[in-house]
PDB file of C-alpha atoms in Angstrom:
ATOM      1  CA  MET A   6       0.063   0.066  -0.112  1.00 90.00           C
ATOM      2  CA  LYS A   7       1.288   3.349  -0.964  1.00 93.00           C
ATOM      3  CA  LYS A   8       2.324   5.945   1.376  1.00 94.00           C
ATOM      4  CA  ASP A   9      -1.064   8.173   0.734  1.00 96.00           C
ATOM      5  CA  ASP A  10      -2.746   5.248   0.547  1.00 97.00           C
ATOM      6  CA  VAL A  11      -2.069   4.478   3.917  1.00 97.00           C
ATOM      7  CA  PHE A  12      -2.916   8.008   5.340  1.00 97.00           C
ATOM      8  CA  GLU A  13      -6.004   7.629   3.640  1.00 98.00           C
ATOM      9  CA  PHE A  14      -6.533   4.385   4.859  1.00 98.00           C
ATOM     10  CA  PHE A  15      -6.374   5.282   8.302  1.00 98.00           C
ATOM     11  CA  ARG A  16      -7.801   8.632   7.891  1.00 97.00           C
ATOM     12  CA  ARG A  17     -11.449   7.177   6.819  1.00 97.00           C
ATOM     13  CA  LEU A  18     -11.062   4.501  10.283  1.00 97.00           C
ATOM     14  CA  ALA A  19     -10.733   7.104  12.581  1.00 97.00           C
ATOM     15  CA  GLU A  20     -13.436   9.708  10.200  1.00 95.00           C
ATOM     16  CA  GLU A  21     -15.725   6.621  11.204  1.00 93.00           C
ATOM     17  CA  ASN A  22     -14.370   6.161  14.942  1.00 94.00           C
ATOM     18  CA  PRO A  23     -12.698   8.635  16.034  1.00 94.00           C
ATOM     19  CA  SER A  24     -11.679   7.618  19.613  1.00 92.00           C
ATOM     20  CA  PRO A  25     -11.350   3.929  19.482  1.00 93.00           C
ATOM     21  CA  GLU A  26     -10.681   1.932  22.595  1.00 91.00           C
ATOM     22  CA  THR A  27     -10.091  -1.477  23.552  1.00 93.00           C
ATOM     23  CA  GLU A  28     -13.703  -3.495  24.205  1.00 94.00           C
ATOM     24  CA  LEU A  29     -12.469  -4.936  28.008  1.00 96.00           C
ATOM     25  CA  GLU A  30     -13.734  -3.914  30.777  1.00 97.00           C
ATOM     26  CA  PHE A  31     -11.709  -2.494  33.309  1.00 97.00           C
ATOM     27  CA  GLY A  32     -11.054  -0.266  36.272  1.00 97.00           C
ATOM     28  CA  ASN A  33      -7.410   0.345  36.780  1.00 98.00           C
ATOM     29  CA  HIS A  34      -3.818  -0.317  34.888  1.00 98.00           C
ATOM     30  CA  TYR A  35      -4.083  -3.889  36.873  1.00 98.00           C
ATOM     31  CA  GLN A  36      -7.539  -4.753  36.126  1.00 98.00           C
ATOM     32  CA  LEU A  37      -6.013  -4.028  32.080  1.00 98.00           C
ATOM     33  CA  LEU A  38      -3.336  -6.265  32.885  1.00 98.00           C
ATOM     34  CA  VAL A  39      -5.281  -8.963  34.106  1.00 98.00           C
ATOM     35  CA  ALA A  40      -8.133  -8.679  31.649  1.00 97.00           C
ATOM     36  CA  VAL A  41      -5.614  -8.692  28.853  1.00 97.00           C
ATOM     37  CA  VAL A  42      -3.775 -12.127  30.130  1.00 97.00           C
ATOM     38  CA  LEU A  43      -7.458 -13.806  30.559  1.00 97.00           C
ATOM     39  CA  SER A  44      -8.023 -12.259  26.811  1.00 94.00           C
ATOM     40  CA  ALA A  45      -5.866 -14.895  24.599  1.00 89.00           C
ATOM     41  CA  GLN A  46      -7.117 -17.071  22.795  1.00 88.00           C
ATOM     42  CA  ALA A  47     -10.873 -15.978  24.367  1.00 91.00           C
ATOM     43  CA  THR A  48     -13.178 -13.427  23.304  1.00 91.00           C
ATOM     44  CA  ASP A  49     -13.363 -10.063  24.931  1.00 93.00           C
ATOM     45  CA  VAL A  50     -17.066 -10.529  25.339  1.00 95.00           C
ATOM     46  CA  GLY A  51     -16.122 -13.797  26.978  1.00 95.00           C
ATOM     47  CA  VAL A  52     -13.601 -12.032  29.523  1.00 97.00           C
ATOM     48  CA  ASN A  53     -15.708  -9.206  30.538  1.00 97.00           C
ATOM     49  CA  LYS A  54     -18.427 -11.758  31.526  1.00 96.00           C
ATOM     50  CA  ALA A  55     -16.077 -13.468  33.400  1.00 95.00           C
ATOM     51  CA  THR A  56     -14.736 -10.089  35.208  1.00 97.00           C
ATOM     52  CA  ARG A  57     -17.641  -8.005  36.223  1.00 96.00           C
ATOM     53  CA  LYS A  58     -17.813 -10.073  39.486  1.00 96.00           C
ATOM     54  CA  LEU A  59     -14.303 -10.184  39.641  1.00 97.00           C
ATOM     55  CA  PHE A  60     -13.332  -6.629  39.315  1.00 97.00           C
ATOM     56  CA  ALA A  61     -15.842  -5.929  41.402  1.00 97.00           C
ATOM     57  CA  GLU A  62     -14.087  -7.626  44.396  1.00 96.00           C
ATOM     58  CA  VAL A  63     -10.585  -7.749  43.287  1.00 97.00           C
ATOM     59  CA  LYS A  64      -8.732  -4.460  42.274  1.00 97.00           C
ATOM     60  CA  SER A  65      -5.102  -4.828  43.135  1.00 98.00           C
ATOM     61  CA  PRO A  66      -2.650  -7.461  43.311  1.00 98.00           C
ATOM     62  CA  GLN A  67      -3.250  -7.660  47.100  1.00 98.00           C
ATOM     63  CA  ASP A  68      -6.596  -8.120  46.403  1.00 98.00           C
ATOM     64  CA  MET A  69      -5.811 -10.912  43.458  1.00 98.00           C
ATOM     65  CA  LEU A  70      -4.018 -13.143  46.335  1.00 98.00           C
ATOM     66  CA  GLU A  71      -6.296 -12.594  48.693  1.00 97.00           C
ATOM     67  CA  LEU A  72      -9.042 -14.352  46.677  1.00 97.00           C
ATOM     68  CA  GLY A  73      -6.419 -16.957  46.100  1.00 96.00           C
ATOM     69  CA  GLU A  74      -5.749 -19.310  43.123  1.00 96.00           C
ATOM     70  CA  GLU A  75      -8.838 -21.366  43.497  1.00 97.00           C
ATOM     71  CA  GLY A  76     -11.374 -18.451  44.085  1.00 97.00           C
ATOM     72  CA  LEU A  77      -9.989 -17.006  40.734  1.00 97.00           C
ATOM     73  CA  LYS A  78     -10.775 -19.994  39.034  1.00 97.00           C
ATOM     74  CA  GLU A  79     -14.054 -19.686  39.879  1.00 96.00           C
ATOM     75  CA  HIS A  80     -14.397 -16.630  38.259  1.00 96.00           C
ATOM     76  CA  ILE A  81     -12.919 -17.156  35.268  1.00 96.00           C
ATOM     77  CA  LYS A  82     -13.740 -20.958  34.511  1.00 95.00           C
ATOM     78  CA  SER A  83     -16.073 -20.039  31.442  1.00 94.00           C
ATOM     79  CA  ILE A  84     -12.837 -18.793  29.674  1.00 95.00           C
ATOM     80  CA  GLY A  85     -10.753 -21.003  27.861  1.00 89.00           C
ATOM     81  CA  LEU A  86      -7.273 -22.154  29.643  1.00 93.00           C
ATOM     82  CA  PHE A  87      -8.413 -20.790  32.547  1.00 94.00           C
ATOM     83  CA  ASN A  88      -6.588 -23.352  34.962  1.00 96.00           C
ATOM     84  CA  SER A  89      -3.102 -22.135  33.502  1.00 96.00           C
ATOM     85  CA  LYS A  90      -4.536 -18.634  33.249  1.00 97.00           C
ATOM     86  CA  ALA A  91      -5.616 -18.793  36.764  1.00 97.00           C
ATOM     87  CA  SER A  92      -1.628 -19.711  38.022  1.00 97.00           C
ATOM     88  CA  ASN A  93      -0.012 -16.966  35.894  1.00 97.00           C
ATOM     89  CA  VAL A  94      -2.308 -14.157  37.107  1.00 98.00           C
ATOM     90  CA  ILE A  95      -1.322 -14.985  40.640  1.00 98.00           C
ATOM     91  CA  ALA A  96       1.978 -15.351  39.592  1.00 98.00           C
ATOM     92  CA  LEU A  97       2.111 -11.973  38.361  1.00 98.00           C
ATOM     93  CA  SER A  98       0.553 -10.410  41.370  1.00 98.00           C
ATOM     94  CA  GLU A  99       3.302 -11.900  43.514  1.00 98.00           C
ATOM     95  CA  MET A 100       5.778 -10.574  40.796  1.00 98.00           C
ATOM     96  CA  LEU A 101       3.971  -6.927  40.755  1.00 98.00           C
ATOM     97  CA  LEU A 102       3.944  -6.587  44.684  1.00 98.00           C
ATOM     98  CA  ALA A 103       7.593  -7.766  45.190  1.00 97.00           C
ATOM     99  CA  GLU A 104       9.468  -6.436  42.463  1.00 96.00           C
ATOM    100  CA  HIS A 105       7.081  -3.362  41.688  1.00 97.00           C
ATOM    101  CA  GLY A 106       4.928  -1.979  44.638  1.00 97.00           C
ATOM    102  CA  GLY A 107       1.874  -3.473  43.431  1.00 97.00           C
ATOM    103  CA  LYS A 108       1.812  -1.031  40.357  1.00 97.00           C
ATOM    104  CA  VAL A 109       1.802  -2.142  36.742  1.00 98.00           C
ATOM    105  CA  PRO A 110       5.177  -1.460  35.126  1.00 97.00           C
ATOM    106  CA  GLU A 111       5.372   0.864  31.762  1.00 96.00           C
ATOM    107  CA  ASP A 112       8.476  -0.492  30.378  1.00 94.00           C
ATOM    108  CA  ARG A 113       7.932  -3.230  28.059  1.00 95.00           C
ATOM    109  CA  ASP A 114      11.201  -5.512  29.177  1.00 96.00           C
ATOM    110  CA  ALA A 115       9.454  -5.443  32.564  1.00 97.00           C
ATOM    111  CA  LEU A 116       6.165  -6.244  31.220  1.00 98.00           C
ATOM    112  CA  VAL A 117       6.703  -9.360  29.758  1.00 97.00           C
ATOM    113  CA  GLU A 118       8.987 -10.947  32.767  1.00 97.00           C
ATOM    114  CA  LEU A 119       5.515 -11.105  34.376  1.00 97.00           C
ATOM    115  CA  PRO A 120       4.309 -15.017  34.168  1.00 97.00           C
ATOM    116  CA  GLY A 121       1.518 -15.374  30.982  1.00 95.00           C
ATOM    117  CA  VAL A 122       2.521 -11.744  29.620  1.00 97.00           C
ATOM    118  CA  GLY A 123       4.075 -11.851  26.347  1.00 95.00           C
ATOM    119  CA  ARG A 124       5.026  -8.864  23.695  1.00 95.00           C
ATOM    120  CA  LYS A 125       0.965  -8.816  22.293  1.00 95.00           C
ATOM    121  CA  THR A 126      -0.020  -8.743  26.232  1.00 96.00           C
ATOM    122  CA  ALA A 127       2.826  -5.965  27.024  1.00 97.00           C
ATOM    123  CA  ASN A 128       1.487  -3.909  23.883  1.00 97.00           C
ATOM    124  CA  VAL A 129      -1.917  -3.748  24.456  1.00 96.00           C
ATOM    125  CA  VAL A 130      -0.990  -2.520  28.348  1.00 97.00           C
ATOM    126  CA  MET A 131       1.506  -0.118  27.011  1.00 97.00           C
ATOM    127  CA  ASN A 132      -1.055   1.274  24.641  1.00 96.00           C
ATOM    128  CA  CYS A 133      -4.017   1.179  26.818  1.00 96.00           C
ATOM    129  CA  ALA A 134      -2.701   2.105  30.158  1.00 96.00           C
ATOM    130  CA  PHE A 135       0.399   4.605  29.003  1.00 97.00           C
ATOM    131  CA  GLY A 136      -0.753   5.960  26.079  1.00 95.00           C
ATOM    132  CA  ALA A 137       2.287   4.379  24.477  1.00 97.00           C
ATOM    133  CA  GLU A 138       2.491   4.142  20.242  1.00 97.00           C
ATOM    134  CA  THR A 139       2.363   0.196  20.273  1.00 96.00           C
ATOM    135  CA  PHE A 140       0.840  -2.361  17.669  1.00 96.00           C
ATOM    136  CA  ALA A 141      -0.803  -5.560  19.497  1.00 95.00           C
ATOM    137  CA  VAL A 142      -0.463  -7.394  16.502  1.00 95.00           C
ATOM    138  CA  ASP A 143      -3.490 -10.193  17.455  1.00 93.00           C
ATOM    139  CA  THR A 144      -4.995 -12.458  14.591  1.00 93.00           C
ATOM    140  CA  HIS A 145      -7.282 -10.010  13.351  1.00 94.00           C
ATOM    141  CA  ILE A 146      -4.629  -7.119  12.533  1.00 97.00           C
ATOM    142  CA  PHE A 147      -2.260 -10.232  11.510  1.00 97.00           C
ATOM    143  CA  ARG A 148      -5.247 -10.697   8.720  1.00 97.00           C
ATOM    144  CA  VAL A 149      -6.076  -7.017   7.947  1.00 97.00           C
ATOM    145  CA  SER A 150      -2.474  -6.381   7.984  1.00 98.00           C
ATOM    146  CA  ASN A 151      -1.327  -9.216   5.107  1.00 97.00           C
ATOM    147  CA  ARG A 152      -5.127  -9.248   3.490  1.00 96.00           C
ATOM    148  CA  THR A 153      -5.225  -5.164   2.662  1.00 97.00           C
ATOM    149  CA  GLY A 154      -1.692  -4.605   2.053  1.00 97.00           C
ATOM    150  CA  LEU A 155      -0.930  -2.769   4.785  1.00 97.00           C
ATOM    151  CA  ALA A 156       1.813  -4.209   6.293  1.00 97.00           C
ATOM    152  CA  LYS A 157       2.813  -7.605   5.123  1.00 96.00           C
ATOM    153  CA  GLY A 158       4.806 -10.577   7.656  1.00 97.00           C
ATOM    154  CA  LYS A 159       5.061 -13.960   8.097  1.00 97.00           C
ATOM    155  CA  THR A 160       4.717 -13.653  11.446  1.00 97.00           C
ATOM    156  CA  PRO A 161       2.861 -11.514  14.113  1.00 95.00           C
ATOM    157  CA  LEU A 162       6.056  -9.624  15.108  1.00 96.00           C
ATOM    158  CA  ALA A 163       7.018  -8.825  11.439  1.00 98.00           C
ATOM    159  CA  VAL A 164       3.496  -7.314  10.988  1.00 98.00           C
ATOM    160  CA  GLU A 165       4.227  -5.091  14.329  1.00 97.00           C
ATOM    161  CA  LYS A 166       7.884  -4.165  12.801  1.00 97.00           C
ATOM    162  CA  LYS A 167       5.830  -3.127   9.416  1.00 98.00           C
ATOM    163  CA  LEU A 168       3.081  -1.155  11.236  1.00 98.00           C
ATOM    164  CA  GLU A 169       5.685   0.441  12.738  1.00 97.00           C
ATOM    165  CA  LYS A 170       7.179   1.791   9.926  1.00 97.00           C
ATOM    166  CA  VAL A 171       4.191   2.634   8.227  1.00 97.00           C
ATOM    167  CA  VAL A 172       1.594   3.776   9.890  1.00 98.00           C
ATOM    168  CA  PRO A 173       1.552   7.679  10.602  1.00 97.00           C
ATOM    169  CA  GLN A 174       0.678  10.301  12.519  1.00 96.00           C
ATOM    170  CA  PRO A 175      -1.823  11.551  13.810  1.00 96.00           C
ATOM    171  CA  PHE A 176      -3.051   7.721  13.617  1.00 97.00           C
ATOM    172  CA  ARG A 177      -0.167   6.084  15.488  1.00 97.00           C
ATOM    173  CA  LEU A 178      -2.046   5.715  19.031  1.00 96.00           C
ATOM    174  CA  GLY A 179      -5.059   4.545  17.662  1.00 96.00           C
ATOM    175  CA  ALA A 180      -4.252   2.386  14.732  1.00 97.00           C
ATOM    176  CA  HIS A 181      -4.349  -1.197  16.517  1.00 94.00           C
ATOM    177  CA  HIS A 182      -7.667  -0.347  17.752  1.00 96.00           C
ATOM    178  CA  TRP A 183      -8.883   0.644  14.607  1.00 97.00           C
ATOM    179  CA  LEU A 184      -7.456  -2.641  12.991  1.00 97.00           C
ATOM    180  CA  ILE A 185      -8.472  -5.041  15.343  1.00 95.00           C
ATOM    181  CA  LEU A 186     -12.281  -3.467  15.504  1.00 95.00           C
ATOM    182  CA  HIS A 187     -11.977  -3.716  11.467  1.00 97.00           C
ATOM    183  CA  GLY A 188     -11.007  -6.889  11.348  1.00 96.00           C
ATOM    184  CA  ARG A 189     -13.713  -7.871  14.105  1.00 94.00           C
ATOM    185  CA  TYR A 190     -16.469  -6.139  12.386  1.00 95.00           C
ATOM    186  CA  VAL A 191     -15.841  -5.718   8.892  1.00 96.00           C
ATOM    187  CA  CYS A 192     -12.843  -7.712   7.719  1.00 96.00           C
ATOM    188  CA  LYS A 193     -13.571 -11.111   9.114  1.00 94.00           C
ATOM    189  CA  ALA A 194     -11.947 -14.407   8.560  1.00 93.00           C
ATOM    190  CA  ARG A 195     -13.911 -16.190   6.705  1.00 90.00           C
ATOM    191  CA  LYS A 196     -16.233 -13.413   5.047  1.00 90.00           C
ATOM    192  CA  PRO A 197     -14.830  -9.875   4.443  1.00 94.00           C
ATOM    193  CA  GLU A 198     -17.603  -7.920   4.224  1.00 95.00           C
ATOM    194  CA  CYS A 199     -16.413  -5.723   1.833  1.00 95.00           C
ATOM    195  CA  TRP A 200     -19.420  -4.417  -0.006  1.00 93.00           C
ATOM    196  CA  ARG A 201     -19.829  -2.250   3.505  1.00 94.00           C
ATOM    197  CA  CYS A 202     -16.192  -1.866   3.767  1.00 95.00           C
ATOM    198  CA  GLN A 203     -14.745   1.958   3.585  1.00 94.00           C
ATOM    199  CA  VAL A 204     -11.318   1.013   3.096  1.00 96.00           C
ATOM    200  CA  ALA A 205     -12.133  -1.383  -0.087  1.00 94.00           C
ATOM    201  CA  GLU A 206     -10.899   1.070  -2.852  1.00 93.00           C
ATOM    202  CA  LEU A 207      -7.500   1.341  -1.093  1.00 95.00           C
ATOM    203  CA  CYS A 208      -6.977  -2.559  -0.161  1.00 94.00           C
ATOM    204  CA  SER A 209      -5.216  -5.116  -2.510  1.00 93.00           C
ATOM    205  CA  TYR A 210      -7.384  -8.384  -1.608  1.00 93.00           C
ATOM    206  CA  LYS A 211      -7.677 -10.128  -4.604  1.00 90.00           C
ATOM    207  CA  SER A 212     -10.873 -11.600  -3.547  1.00 88.00           C
ATOM    208  CA  LYS A 213     -12.920  -8.526  -2.458  1.00 88.00           C
ATOM    209  CA  ASN A 214     -16.935  -9.819  -2.080  1.00 81.00           C
ATOM    210  CA  LEU A 215     -18.948  -6.691  -2.837  1.00 81.00           C
ATOM    211  CA  SER A 216     -22.039  -7.402  -3.012  1.00 78.00           C
ATOM    212  CA  GLU A 217     -23.361  -8.550   0.089  1.00 76.00           C
ATOM    213  CA  ASP A 218     -25.767 -11.648  -1.409  1.00 67.00           C
TER     214      ASP A 218
END
């Protein structure tokens, strides 16, 4: 995708949704971190359903440790991989208290040292909590970036690095939200709804489905 087309791509997405945000529900940085860890291989809707009662009770790492691993499992048992996720959340809560004064660190290197936190999770937290211009490449962003020709790459890291290079201001802060939402609701995996896509003419996808039928 050419430089001018990239700018227009994001301009159109921004025009439709000027202030994009994560669809995960949270009340503070710690709850955001927990929600993102729980969202791996799960839907935001499913995570939100599980965390509403959890976050009414748990607002800090200390609260989580007082709830305990078994108590956490009861809250999140509807989420896939809940056993390993519960173990990670308890472990990262202990580490936050021991090494970070109970606060979520802003630094990617410190974040990825936490149990259950990979680069994608760290990028989401840095962006949503601290306003960092990061690109958290999930399955939606990977698909949209490759399909449209915006940022092609064979791995999530390759796509992230390409996005770092091509996404212009003033769109860098919101870019990964726009791409996720576009992939979730328009540029869907099995049947992209090209007929209602506001960036279809900028997209290099060869099998565009321009008819709703």
